[in-house]
Amino acid sequence: MELDERAAGWLGELEGEPYQFNLFKLVIEEINNKQLASPTMLELGAGIGQFSKYYNENVLNGRNICLEIQPTNCNIIRKLIPDATIYEGYVGQRIHMRETIHADMVDKKIFIKDIFEENNIDNLDLLHIDIQGGEVAVLQELVQSNLLSKIDYMFISTHRIKRSQVEPNWRVLHDNKGMTKEGFELFEKCQGDTYIPVVGILHNQPVNYEWLFQTHLVDKASGDGLVVVKRIK
């Protein structure tokens, strides 16, 4: 099957982000070791479904659910993963850094709790989020819907965006008590990043996590930051 150049490039990004891809492979090994009947992955901001495609090909009896805002990408996912359940639209808060480039975005908000209910998800094995700055709103929705305790693994890409595009007072989402001097300096550097509120939201929940990987945009010249957590039963 032939894909356009953009799609082929995005599939190649798996190898281009070795820290994320290698950890993704290790998580898949853990999921397979559980020998589950139908382990489920939900990818929010799926692009052309490059992570979902790898999951589909390597997880025993795996089930894929993808959400993507661009219909052209959704059509590619349908070709790559024929059995995937696909939602066209956005979740959380619609923030996209390339709105002027992609005019074919679907202006339809989808609620995560509806995705869980419509697909009879009692426990989600893997949630992958890469929604160009909307990740803070998605985590807030997961908290409000009491869904965080139903997710085993989360890969959350963080982004540098305009402060005017998000809710004010991000600082209150992070527990500053006992924060080190380095922590305060990081906060000041990350004023435009979603990394700080993402970490803050997760830290302030009654769900226990093993923190598998963290990197923020201050450490990187370009691309996304990344937070990966594993729920501890």
JSON list of C-alpha atoms in Angstrom, two decimals:
[
{"chain": "A", "resi": 1, "resn": "MET", "atom": "CA", "xyz": [0.00, 0.00, 0.00]},
{"chain": "A", "resi": 2, "resn": "GLU", "atom": "CA", "xyz": [1.36, 3.41, -0.97]},
{"chain": "A", "resi": 3, "resn": "LEU", "atom": "CA", "xyz": [1.19, 6.33, 1.47]},
{"chain": "A", "resi": 4, "resn": "ASP", "atom": "CA", "xyz": [1.83, 9.98, 0.75]},
{"chain": "A", "resi": 5, "resn": "GLU", "atom": "CA", "xyz": [5.19, 11.49, 1.77]},
{"chain": "A", "resi": 6, "resn": "ARG", "atom": "CA", "xyz": [3.77, 13.05, 4.92]},
{"chain": "A", "resi": 7, "resn": "ALA", "atom": "CA", "xyz": [2.39, 9.72, 6.11]},
{"chain": "A", "resi": 8, "resn": "ALA", "atom": "CA", "xyz": [5.62, 7.90, 5.36]},
{"chain": "A", "resi": 9, "resn": "GLY", "atom": "CA", "xyz": [7.56, 10.54, 7.26]},
{"chain": "A", "resi": 10, "resn": "TRP", "atom": "CA", "xyz": [5.34, 10.23, 10.30]},
{"chain": "A", "resi": 11, "resn": "LEU", "atom": "CA", "xyz": [5.70, 6.47, 10.35]},
{"chain": "A", "resi": 12, "resn": "GLY", "atom": "CA", "xyz": [9.43, 7.04, 10.39]},
{"chain": "A", "resi": 13, "resn": "GLU", "atom": "CA", "xyz": [9.11, 9.26, 13.45]},
{"chain": "A", "resi": 14, "resn": "LEU", "atom": "CA", "xyz": [8.83, 6.18, 15.62]},
{"chain": "A", "resi": 15, "resn": "GLU", "atom": "CA", "xyz": [12.52, 5.55, 15.04]},
{"chain": "A", "resi": 16, "resn": "GLY", "atom": "CA", "xyz": [13.19, 9.30, 15.23]},
{"chain": "A", "resi": 17, "resn": "GLU", "atom": "CA", "xyz": [12.05, 9.45, 18.88]},
{"chain": "A", "resi": 18, "resn": "PRO", "atom": "CA", "xyz": [13.99, 6.52, 20.31]},
{"chain": "A", "resi": 19, "resn": "TYR", "atom": "CA", "xyz": [13.37, 7.40, 23.97]},
{"chain": "A", "resi": 20, "resn": "GLN", "atom": "CA", "xyz": [9.60, 7.23, 23.43]},
{"chain": "A", "resi": 21, "resn": "PHE", "atom": "CA", "xyz": [9.60, 4.33, 20.98]},
{"chain": "A", "resi": 22, "resn": "ASN", "atom": "CA", "xyz": [11.89, 2.13, 23.08]},
{"chain": "A", "resi": 23, "resn": "LEU", "atom": "CA", "xyz": [9.76, 2.70, 26.16]},
{"chain": "A", "resi": 24, "resn": "PHE", "atom": "CA", "xyz": [6.64, 2.06, 24.10]},
{"chain": "A", "resi": 25, "resn": "LYS", "atom": "CA", "xyz": [8.05, -1.32, 23.10]},
{"chain": "A", "resi": 26, "resn": "LEU", "atom": "CA", "xyz": [8.82, -2.19, 26.73]},
{"chain": "A", "resi": 27, "resn": "VAL", "atom": "CA", "xyz": [5.27, -1.28, 27.77]},
{"chain": "A", "resi": 28, "resn": "ILE", "atom": "CA", "xyz": [3.89, -3.50, 25.02]},
{"chain": "A", "resi": 29, "resn": "GLU", "atom": "CA", "xyz": [6.00, -6.37, 26.35]},
{"chain": "A", "resi": 30, "resn": "GLU", "atom": "CA", "xyz": [4.49, -5.86, 29.80]},
{"chain": "A", "resi": 31, "resn": "ILE", "atom": "CA", "xyz": [0.97, -5.79, 28.35]},
{"chain": "A", "resi": 32, "resn": "ASN", "atom": "CA", "xyz": [1.60, -9.01, 26.41]},
{"chain": "A", "resi": 33, "resn": "ASN", "atom": "CA", "xyz": [2.96, -10.69, 29.53]},
{"chain": "A", "resi": 34, "resn": "LYS", "atom": "CA", "xyz": [-0.39, -10.13, 31.25]},
{"chain": "A", "resi": 35, "resn": "GLN", "atom": "CA", "xyz": [-2.08, -12.32, 28.59]},
{"chain": "A", "resi": 36, "resn": "LEU", "atom": "CA", "xyz": [-5.23, -10.20, 28.57]},
{"chain": "A", "resi": 37, "resn": "ALA", "atom": "CA", "xyz": [-8.30, -11.12, 26.55]},
{"chain": "A", "resi": 38, "resn": "SER", "atom": "CA", "xyz": [-8.53, -7.83, 24.65]},
{"chain": "A", "resi": 39, "resn": "PRO", "atom": "CA", "xyz": [-5.96, -5.22, 25.73]},
{"chain": "A", "resi": 40, "resn": "THR", "atom": "CA", "xyz": [-7.04, -1.79, 24.53]},
{"chain": "A", "resi": 41, "resn": "MET", "atom": "CA", "xyz": [-5.08, 1.25, 23.40]},
{"chain": "A", "resi": 42, "resn": "LEU", "atom": "CA", "xyz": [-6.65, 4.69, 22.98]},
{"chain": "A", "resi": 43, "resn": "GLU", "atom": "CA", "xyz": [-4.62, 7.19, 20.94]},
{"chain": "A", "resi": 44, "resn": "LEU", "atom": "CA", "xyz": [-5.75, 10.81, 21.19]},
{"chain": "A", "resi": 45, "resn": "GLY", "atom": "CA", "xyz": [-4.28, 12.94, 18.42]},
{"chain": "A", "resi": 46, "resn": "ALA", "atom": "CA", "xyz": [-3.40, 9.83, 16.46]},
{"chain": "A", "resi": 47, "resn": "GLY", "atom": "CA", "xyz": [-2.03, 11.54, 13.36]},
{"chain": "A", "resi": 48, "resn": "ILE", "atom": "CA", "xyz": [-1.89, 8.65, 10.92]},
{"chain": "A", "resi": 49, "resn": "GLY", "atom": "CA", "xyz": [-1.85, 6.15, 13.78]},
{"chain": "A", "resi": 50, "resn": "GLN", "atom": "CA", "xyz": [1.85, 5.30, 13.81]},
{"chain": "A", "resi": 51, "resn": "PHE", "atom": "CA", "xyz": [1.87, 4.21, 17.46]},
{"chain": "A", "resi": 52, "resn": "SER", "atom": "CA", "xyz": [-1.48, 2.47, 17.11]},
{"chain": "A", "resi": 53, "resn": "LYS", "atom": "CA", "xyz": [-0.20, 0.61, 14.06]},
{"chain": "A", "resi": 54, "resn": "TYR", "atom": "CA", "xyz": [2.79, -0.71, 16.01]},
{"chain": "A", "resi": 55, "resn": "TYR", "atom": "CA", "xyz": [0.48, -1.68, 18.88]},
{"chain": "A", "resi": 56, "resn": "ASN", "atom": "CA", "xyz": [-1.87, -3.46, 16.47]},
{"chain": "A", "resi": 57, "resn": "GLU", "atom": "CA", "xyz": [0.96, -5.47, 14.97]},
{"chain": "A", "resi": 58, "resn": "ASN", "atom": "CA", "xyz": [2.63, -6.43, 18.24]},
{"chain": "A", "resi": 59, "resn": "VAL", "atom": "CA", "xyz": [-0.03, -6.84, 20.94]},
{"chain": "A", "resi": 60, "resn": "LEU", "atom": "CA", "xyz": [-1.85, -10.15, 21.17]},
{"chain": "A", "resi": 61, "resn": "ASN", "atom": "CA", "xyz": [-5.60, -9.65, 20.63]},
{"chain": "A", "resi": 62, "resn": "GLY", "atom": "CA", "xyz": [-5.08, -5.91, 20.85]},
{"chain": "A", "resi": 63, "resn": "ARG", "atom": "CA", "xyz": [-7.90, -3.44, 20.28]},
{"chain": "A", "resi": 64, "resn": "ASN", "atom": "CA", "xyz": [-7.26, 0.04, 18.83]},
{"chain": "A", "resi": 65, "resn": "ILE", "atom": "CA", "xyz": [-9.31, 3.18, 19.34]},
{"chain": "A", "resi": 66, "resn": "CYS", "atom": "CA", "xyz": [-8.05, 6.33, 17.62]},
{"chain": "A", "resi": 67, "resn": "LEU", "atom": "CA", "xyz": [-9.16, 9.96, 17.76]},
{"chain": "A", "resi": 68, "resn": "GLU", "atom": "CA", "xyz": [-7.89, 12.39, 15.14]},
{"chain": "A", "resi": 69, "resn": "ILE", "atom": "CA", "xyz": [-9.01, 15.85, 14.08]},
{"chain": "A", "resi": 70, "resn": "GLN", "atom": "CA", "xyz": [-8.07, 15.57, 10.38]},
{"chain": "A", "resi": 71, "resn": "PRO", "atom": "CA", "xyz": [-10.24, 13.39, 8.10]},
{"chain": "A", "resi": 72, "resn": "THR", "atom": "CA", "xyz": [-7.33, 12.79, 5.72]},
{"chain": "A", "resi": 73, "resn": "ASN", "atom": "CA", "xyz": [-5.36, 11.24, 8.56]},
{"chain": "A", "resi": 74, "resn": "CYS", "atom": "CA", "xyz": [-8.38, 9.19, 9.63]},
{"chain": "A", "resi": 75, "resn": "ASN", "atom": "CA", "xyz": [-8.59, 7.71, 6.14]},
{"chain": "A", "resi": 76, "resn": "ILE", "atom": "CA", "xyz": [-4.95, 6.64, 6.37]},
{"chain": "A", "resi": 77, "resn": "ILE", "atom": "CA", "xyz": [-5.59, 5.01, 9.75]},
{"chain": "A", "resi": 78, "resn": "ARG", "atom": "CA", "xyz": [-8.48, 3.07, 8.22]},
{"chain": "A", "resi": 79, "resn": "LYS", "atom": "CA", "xyz": [-6.08, 1.66, 5.63]},
{"chain": "A", "resi": 80, "resn": "LEU", "atom": "CA", "xyz": [-3.30, 0.92, 8.11]},
{"chain": "A", "resi": 81, "resn": "ILE", "atom": "CA", "xyz": [-5.54, -0.53, 10.85]},
{"chain": "A", "resi": 82, "resn": "PRO", "atom": "CA", "xyz": [-8.81, -1.76, 9.28]},
{"chain": "A", "resi": 83, "resn": "ASP", "atom": "CA", "xyz": [-10.22, -2.97, 12.61]},
{"chain": "A", "resi": 84, "resn": "ALA", "atom": "CA", "xyz": [-9.58, 0.28, 14.50]},
{"chain": "A", "resi": 85, "resn": "THR", "atom": "CA", "xyz": [-12.45, 2.29, 15.97]},
{"chain": "A", "resi": 86, "resn": "ILE", "atom": "CA", "xyz": [-11.97, 5.86, 14.78]},
{"chain": "A", "resi": 87, "resn": "TYR", "atom": "CA", "xyz": [-13.37, 9.12, 16.12]},
{"chain": "A", "resi": 88, "resn": "GLU", "atom": "CA", "xyz": [-13.09, 12.27, 13.99]},
{"chain": "A", "resi": 89, "resn": "GLY", "atom": "CA", "xyz": [-12.85, 15.39, 16.13]},
{"chain": "A", "resi": 90, "resn": "TYR", "atom": "CA", "xyz": [-10.97, 16.71, 19.16]},
{"chain": "A", "resi": 91, "resn": "VAL", "atom": "CA", "xyz": [-10.97, 16.22, 22.92]},
{"chain": "A", "resi": 92, "resn": "GLY", "atom": "CA", "xyz": [-10.43, 18.64, 25.78]},
{"chain": "A", "resi": 93, "resn": "GLN", "atom": "CA", "xyz": [-9.51, 22.08, 24.56]},
{"chain": "A", "resi": 94, "resn": "ARG", "atom": "CA", "xyz": [-8.95, 22.68, 20.86]},
{"chain": "A", "resi": 95, "resn": "ILE", "atom": "CA", "xyz": [-5.44, 24.06, 20.58]},
{"chain": "A", "resi": 96, "resn": "HIS", "atom": "CA", "xyz": [-3.49, 23.39, 17.43]},
{"chain": "A", "resi": 97, "resn": "MET", "atom": "CA", "xyz": [-0.23, 25.05, 16.49]},
{"chain": "A", "resi": 98, "resn": "ARG", "atom": "CA", "xyz": [-0.77, 24.52, 12.78]},
{"chain": "A", "resi": 99, "resn": "GLU", "atom": "CA", "xyz": [-4.38, 25.63, 12.32]},
{"chain": "A", "resi": 100, "resn": "THR", "atom": "CA", "xyz": [-3.52, 27.87, 9.38]},
{"chain": "A", "resi": 101, "resn": "ILE", "atom": "CA", "xyz": [-1.87, 24.97, 7.58]},
{"chain": "A", "resi": 102, "resn": "HIS", "atom": "CA", "xyz": [-4.53, 22.32, 8.08]},
{"chain": "A", "resi": 103, "resn": "ALA", "atom": "CA", "xyz": [-7.92, 23.72, 7.09]},
{"chain": "A", "resi": 104, "resn": "ASP", "atom": "CA", "xyz": [-9.67, 20.34, 7.02]},
{"chain": "A", "resi": 105, "resn": "MET", "atom": "CA", "xyz": [-9.94, 19.89, 10.78]},
{"chain": "A", "resi": 106, "resn": "VAL", "atom": "CA", "xyz": [-13.20, 18.55, 12.16]},
{"chain": "A", "resi": 107, "resn": "ASP", "atom": "CA", "xyz": [-14.75, 21.06, 14.59]},
{"chain": "A", "resi": 108, "resn": "LYS", "atom": "CA", "xyz": [-16.44, 18.44, 16.76]},
{"chain": "A", "resi": 109, "resn": "LYS", "atom": "CA", "xyz": [-15.72, 18.00, 20.46]},
{"chain": "A", "resi": 110, "resn": "ILE", "atom": "CA", "xyz": [-15.75, 14.44, 21.75]},
{"chain": "A", "resi": 111, "resn": "PHE", "atom": "CA", "xyz": [-15.85, 13.57, 25.43]},
{"chain": "A", "resi": 112, "resn": "ILE", "atom": "CA", "xyz": [-13.52, 10.88, 26.71]},
{"chain": "A", "resi": 113, "resn": "LYS", "atom": "CA", "xyz": [-16.13, 9.44, 29.05]},
{"chain": "A", "resi": 114, "resn": "ASP", "atom": "CA", "xyz": [-18.30, 8.79, 25.98]},
{"chain": "A", "resi": 115, "resn": "ILE", "atom": "CA", "xyz": [-15.44, 6.91, 24.32]},
{"chain": "A", "resi": 116, "resn": "PHE", "atom": "CA", "xyz": [-15.13, 4.73, 27.44]},
{"chain": "A", "resi": 117, "resn": "GLU", "atom": "CA", "xyz": [-18.87, 4.08, 27.60]},
{"chain": "A", "resi": 118, "resn": "GLU", "atom": "CA", "xyz": [-19.40, 3.44, 23.88]},
{"chain": "A", "resi": 119, "resn": "ASN", "atom": "CA", "xyz": [-16.55, 0.92, 23.80]},
{"chain": "A", "resi": 120, "resn": "ASN", "atom": "CA", "xyz": [-17.38, -0.74, 27.14]},
{"chain": "A", "resi": 121, "resn": "ILE", "atom": "CA", "xyz": [-13.96, 0.10, 28.59]},
{"chain": "A", "resi": 122, "resn": "ASP", "atom": "CA", "xyz": [-13.70, -0.94, 32.23]},
{"chain": "A", "resi": 123, "resn": "ASN", "atom": "CA", "xyz": [-9.92, -0.73, 32.16]},
{"chain": "A", "resi": 124, "resn": "LEU", "atom": "CA", "xyz": [-7.79, 1.01, 29.51]},
{"chain": "A", "resi": 125, "resn": "ASP", "atom": "CA", "xyz": [-4.42, -0.62, 29.08]},
{"chain": "A", "resi": 126, "resn": "LEU", "atom": "CA", "xyz": [-2.67, 2.22, 27.26]},
{"chain": "A", "resi": 127, "resn": "LEU", "atom": "CA", "xyz": [-3.50, 5.89, 26.65]},
{"chain": "A", "resi": 128, "resn": "HIS", "atom": "CA", "xyz": [-1.34, 7.86, 24.22]},
{"chain": "A", "resi": 129, "resn": "ILE", "atom": "CA", "xyz": [-1.92, 11.64, 24.09]},
{"chain": "A", "resi": 130, "resn": "ASP", "atom": "CA", "xyz": [-0.39, 13.99, 21.52]},
{"chain": "A", "resi": 131, "resn": "ILE", "atom": "CA", "xyz": [-2.88, 16.79, 20.96]},
{"chain": "A", "resi": 132, "resn": "GLN", "atom": "CA", "xyz": [-0.73, 19.89, 20.43]},
{"chain": "A", "resi": 133, "resn": "GLY", "atom": "CA", "xyz": [-1.30, 21.67, 23.74]},
{"chain": "A", "resi": 134, "resn": "GLY", "atom": "CA", "xyz": [-4.74, 20.35, 24.69]},
{"chain": "A", "resi": 135, "resn": "GLU", "atom": "CA", "xyz": [-3.33, 17.73, 27.06]},
{"chain": "A", "resi": 136, "resn": "VAL", "atom": "CA", "xyz": [-3.97, 19.80, 30.20]},
{"chain": "A", "resi": 137, "resn": "ALA", "atom": "CA", "xyz": [-7.71, 20.00, 29.47]},
{"chain": "A", "resi": 138, "resn": "VAL", "atom": "CA", "xyz": [-7.81, 16.27, 28.70]},
{"chain": "A", "resi": 139, "resn": "LEU", "atom": "CA", "xyz": [-6.23, 15.37, 32.03]},
{"chain": "A", "resi": 140, "resn": "GLN", "atom": "CA", "xyz": [-8.66, 17.66, 33.81]},
{"chain": "A", "resi": 141, "resn": "GLU", "atom": "CA", "xyz": [-11.53, 15.86, 32.05]},
{"chain": "A", "resi": 142, "resn": "LEU", "atom": "CA", "xyz": [-10.12, 12.48, 33.08]},
{"chain": "A", "resi": 143, "resn": "VAL", "atom": "CA", "xyz": [-9.96, 13.67, 36.69]},
{"chain": "A", "resi": 144, "resn": "GLN", "atom": "CA", "xyz": [-13.50, 15.07, 36.64]},
{"chain": "A", "resi": 145, "resn": "SER", "atom": "CA", "xyz": [-14.84, 11.86, 35.06]},
{"chain": "A", "resi": 146, "resn": "ASN", "atom": "CA", "xyz": [-13.02, 9.62, 37.57]},
{"chain": "A", "resi": 147, "resn": "LEU", "atom": "CA", "xyz": [-11.26, 7.79, 34.76]},
{"chain": "A", "resi": 148, "resn": "LEU", "atom": "CA", "xyz": [-7.59, 8.10, 35.78]},
{"chain": "A", "resi": 149, "resn": "SER", "atom": "CA", "xyz": [-7.87, 5.07, 38.04]},
{"chain": "A", "resi": 150, "resn": "LYS", "atom": "CA", "xyz": [-8.97, 2.99, 35.04]},
{"chain": "A", "resi": 151, "resn": "ILE", "atom": "CA", "xyz": [-5.82, 3.61, 32.93]},
{"chain": "A", "resi": 152, "resn": "ASP", "atom": "CA", "xyz": [-2.72, 1.44, 33.31]},
{"chain": "A", "resi": 153, "resn": "TYR", "atom": "CA", "xyz": [-0.17, 3.33, 31.18]},
{"chain": "A", "resi": 154, "resn": "MET", "atom": "CA", "xyz": [-0.12, 6.90, 29.87]},
{"chain": "A", "resi": 155, "resn": "PHE", "atom": "CA", "xyz": [2.18, 8.48, 27.29]},
{"chain": "A", "resi": 156, "resn": "ILE", "atom": "CA", "xyz": [1.59, 12.25, 27.37]},
{"chain": "A", "resi": 157, "resn": "SER", "atom": "CA", "xyz": [3.35, 14.56, 24.93]},
{"chain": "A", "resi": 158, "resn": "THR", "atom": "CA", "xyz": [3.69, 18.12, 26.22]},
{"chain": "A", "resi": 159, "resn": "HIS", "atom": "CA", "xyz": [3.96, 21.25, 24.10]},
{"chain": "A", "resi": 160, "resn": "ARG", "atom": "CA", "xyz": [5.07, 24.86, 24.17]},
{"chain": "A", "resi": 161, "resn": "ILE", "atom": "CA", "xyz": [2.09, 27.09, 23.43]},
{"chain": "A", "resi": 162, "resn": "LYS", "atom": "CA", "xyz": [0.88, 30.62, 24.05]},
{"chain": "A", "resi": 163, "resn": "ARG", "atom": "CA", "xyz": [-0.20, 31.21, 27.64]},
{"chain": "A", "resi": 164, "resn": "SER", "atom": "CA", "xyz": [-3.25, 33.06, 26.32]},
{"chain": "A", "resi": 165, "resn": "GLN", "atom": "CA", "xyz": [-4.55, 29.78, 24.86]},
{"chain": "A", "resi": 166, "resn": "VAL", "atom": "CA", "xyz": [-4.90, 27.96, 28.15]},
{"chain": "A", "resi": 167, "resn": "GLU", "atom": "CA", "xyz": [-6.52, 28.44, 31.51]},
{"chain": "A", "resi": 168, "resn": "PRO", "atom": "CA", "xyz": [-4.71, 30.94, 33.79]},
{"chain": "A", "resi": 169, "resn": "ASN", "atom": "CA", "xyz": [-3.02, 30.12, 37.07]},
{"chain": "A", "resi": 170, "resn": "TRP", "atom": "CA", "xyz": [-1.23, 26.96, 36.00]},
{"chain": "A", "resi": 171, "resn": "ARG", "atom": "CA", "xyz": [0.86, 27.41, 39.12]},
{"chain": "A", "resi": 172, "resn": "VAL", "atom": "CA", "xyz": [-2.02, 26.27, 41.34]},
{"chain": "A", "resi": 173, "resn": "LEU", "atom": "CA", "xyz": [-2.12, 22.93, 39.53]},
{"chain": "A", "resi": 174, "resn": "HIS", "atom": "CA", "xyz": [1.32, 22.12, 40.84]},
{"chain": "A", "resi": 175, "resn": "ASP", "atom": "CA", "xyz": [2.05, 21.63, 44.53]},
{"chain": "A", "resi": 176, "resn": "ASN", "atom": "CA", "xyz": [4.82, 24.15, 45.14]},
{"chain": "A", "resi": 177, "resn": "LYS", "atom": "CA", "xyz": [5.27, 23.13, 48.78]},
{"chain": "A", "resi": 178, "resn": "GLY", "atom": "CA", "xyz": [8.69, 21.68, 49.20]},
{"chain": "A", "resi": 179, "resn": "MET", "atom": "CA", "xyz": [9.68, 22.42, 45.61]},
{"chain": "A", "resi": 180, "resn": "THR", "atom": "CA", "xyz": [13.43, 22.75, 45.27]},
{"chain": "A", "resi": 181, "resn": "LYS", "atom": "CA", "xyz": [15.17, 25.86, 43.98]},
{"chain": "A", "resi": 182, "resn": "GLU", "atom": "CA", "xyz": [15.77, 23.92, 40.77]},
{"chain": "A", "resi": 183, "resn": "GLY", "atom": "CA", "xyz": [12.06, 23.17, 40.63]},
{"chain": "A", "resi": 184, "resn": "PHE", "atom": "CA", "xyz": [11.14, 26.84, 40.83]},
{"chain": "A", "resi": 185, "resn": "GLU", "atom": "CA", "xyz": [13.69, 27.67, 38.14]},
{"chain": "A", "resi": 186, "resn": "LEU", "atom": "CA", "xyz": [12.22, 24.99, 35.93]},
{"chain": "A", "resi": 187, "resn": "PHE", "atom": "CA", "xyz": [8.74, 26.42, 36.46]},
{"chain": "A", "resi": 188, "resn": "GLU", "atom": "CA", "xyz": [9.89, 29.87, 35.39]},
{"chain": "A", "resi": 189, "resn": "LYS", "atom": "CA", "xyz": [11.55, 28.45, 32.28]},
{"chain": "A", "resi": 190, "resn": "CYS", "atom": "CA", "xyz": [8.51, 26.34, 31.41]},
{"chain": "A", "resi": 191, "resn": "GLN", "atom": "CA", "xyz": [5.93, 29.13, 31.59]},
{"chain": "A", "resi": 192, "resn": "GLY", "atom": "CA", "xyz": [4.81, 28.39, 28.03]},
{"chain": "A", "resi": 193, "resn": "ASP", "atom": "CA", "xyz": [5.01, 24.60, 28.35]},
{"chain": "A", "resi": 194, "resn": "THR", "atom": "CA", "xyz": [2.26, 22.19, 29.32]},
{"chain": "A", "resi": 195, "resn": "TYR", "atom": "CA", "xyz": [4.86, 20.01, 31.08]},
{"chain": "A", "resi": 196, "resn": "ILE", "atom": "CA", "xyz": [4.46, 21.70, 34.48]},
{"chain": "A", "resi": 197, "resn": "PRO", "atom": "CA", "xyz": [0.64, 21.46, 34.72]},
{"chain": "A", "resi": 198, "resn": "VAL", "atom": "CA", "xyz": [0.65, 17.88, 33.37]},
{"chain": "A", "resi": 199, "resn": "VAL", "atom": "CA", "xyz": [3.06, 16.76, 36.10]},
{"chain": "A", "resi": 200, "resn": "GLY", "atom": "CA", "xyz": [1.17, 18.81, 38.68]},
{"chain": "A", "resi": 201, "resn": "ILE", "atom": "CA", "xyz": [-2.21, 17.28, 37.85]},
{"chain": "A", "resi": 202, "resn": "LEU", "atom": "CA", "xyz": [-0.84, 13.73, 38.05]},
{"chain": "A", "resi": 203, "resn": "HIS", "atom": "CA", "xyz": [0.99, 14.40, 41.33]},
{"chain": "A", "resi": 204, "resn": "ASN", "atom": "CA", "xyz": [-2.15, 15.78, 42.96]},
{"chain": "A", "resi": 205, "resn": "GLN", "atom": "CA", "xyz": [-4.34, 12.71, 42.31]},
{"chain": "A", "resi": 206, "resn": "PRO", "atom": "CA", "xyz": [-5.02, 9.81, 44.69]},
{"chain": "A", "resi": 207, "resn": "VAL", "atom": "CA", "xyz": [-3.77, 7.43, 41.98]},
{"chain": "A", "resi": 208, "resn": "ASN", "atom": "CA", "xyz": [-0.29, 6.01, 42.62]},
{"chain": "A", "resi": 209, "resn": "TYR", "atom": "CA", "xyz": [2.06, 6.12, 39.62]},
{"chain": "A", "resi": 210, "resn": "GLU", "atom": "CA", "xyz": [5.46, 4.81, 38.75]},
{"chain": "A", "resi": 211, "resn": "TRP", "atom": "CA", "xyz": [7.11, 7.59, 36.77]},
{"chain": "A", "resi": 212, "resn": "LEU", "atom": "CA", "xyz": [8.75, 5.83, 33.85]},
{"chain": "A", "resi": 213, "resn": "PHE", "atom": "CA", "xyz": [10.02, 8.83, 31.88]},
{"chain": "A", "resi": 214, "resn": "GLN", "atom": "CA", "xyz": [9.99, 12.62, 32.04]},
{"chain": "A", "resi": 215, "resn": "THR", "atom": "CA", "xyz": [11.53, 15.21, 29.76]},
{"chain": "A", "resi": 216, "resn": "HIS", "atom": "CA", "xyz": [10.47, 18.80, 29.14]},
{"chain": "A", "resi": 217, "resn": "LEU", "atom": "CA", "xyz": [10.94, 21.27, 26.33]},
{"chain": "A", "resi": 218, "resn": "VAL", "atom": "CA", "xyz": [13.59, 23.25, 28.20]},
{"chain": "A", "resi": 219, "resn": "ASP", "atom": "CA", "xyz": [15.88, 20.29, 27.60]},
{"chain": "A", "resi": 220, "resn": "LYS", "atom": "CA", "xyz": [15.07, 20.09, 23.90]},
{"chain": "A", "resi": 221, "resn": "ALA", "atom": "CA", "xyz": [15.61, 22.35, 20.93]},
{"chain": "A", "resi": 222, "resn": "SER", "atom": "CA", "xyz": [12.40, 21.21, 19.26]},
{"chain": "A", "resi": 223, "resn": "GLY", "atom": "CA", "xyz": [9.73, 18.55, 19.32]},
{"chain": "A", "resi": 224, "resn": "ASP", "atom": "CA", "xyz": [7.58, 17.51, 22.27]},
{"chain": "A", "resi": 225, "resn": "GLY", "atom": "CA", "xyz": [8.23, 16.98, 25.95]},
{"chain": "A", "resi": 226, "resn": "LEU", "atom": "CA", "xyz": [7.12, 13.63, 27.32]},
{"chain": "A", "resi": 227, "resn": "VAL", "atom": "CA", "xyz": [5.65, 12.23, 30.52]},
{"chain": "A", "resi": 228, "resn": "VAL", "atom": "CA", "xyz": [5.13, 8.46, 30.85]},
{"chain": "A", "resi": 229, "resn": "VAL", "atom": "CA", "xyz": [3.49, 6.90, 33.91]},
{"chain": "A", "resi": 230, "resn": "LYS", "atom": "CA", "xyz": [2.41, 3.45, 35.00]},
{"chain": "A", "resi": 231, "resn": "ARG", "atom": "CA", "xyz": [-0.50, 3.04, 37.41]},
{"chain": "A", "resi": 232, "resn": "ILE", "atom": "CA", "xyz": [0.40, 1.05, 40.51]},
{"chain": "A", "resi": 233, "resn": "LYS", "atom": "CA", "xyz": [-2.47, -1.21, 41.52]}
]
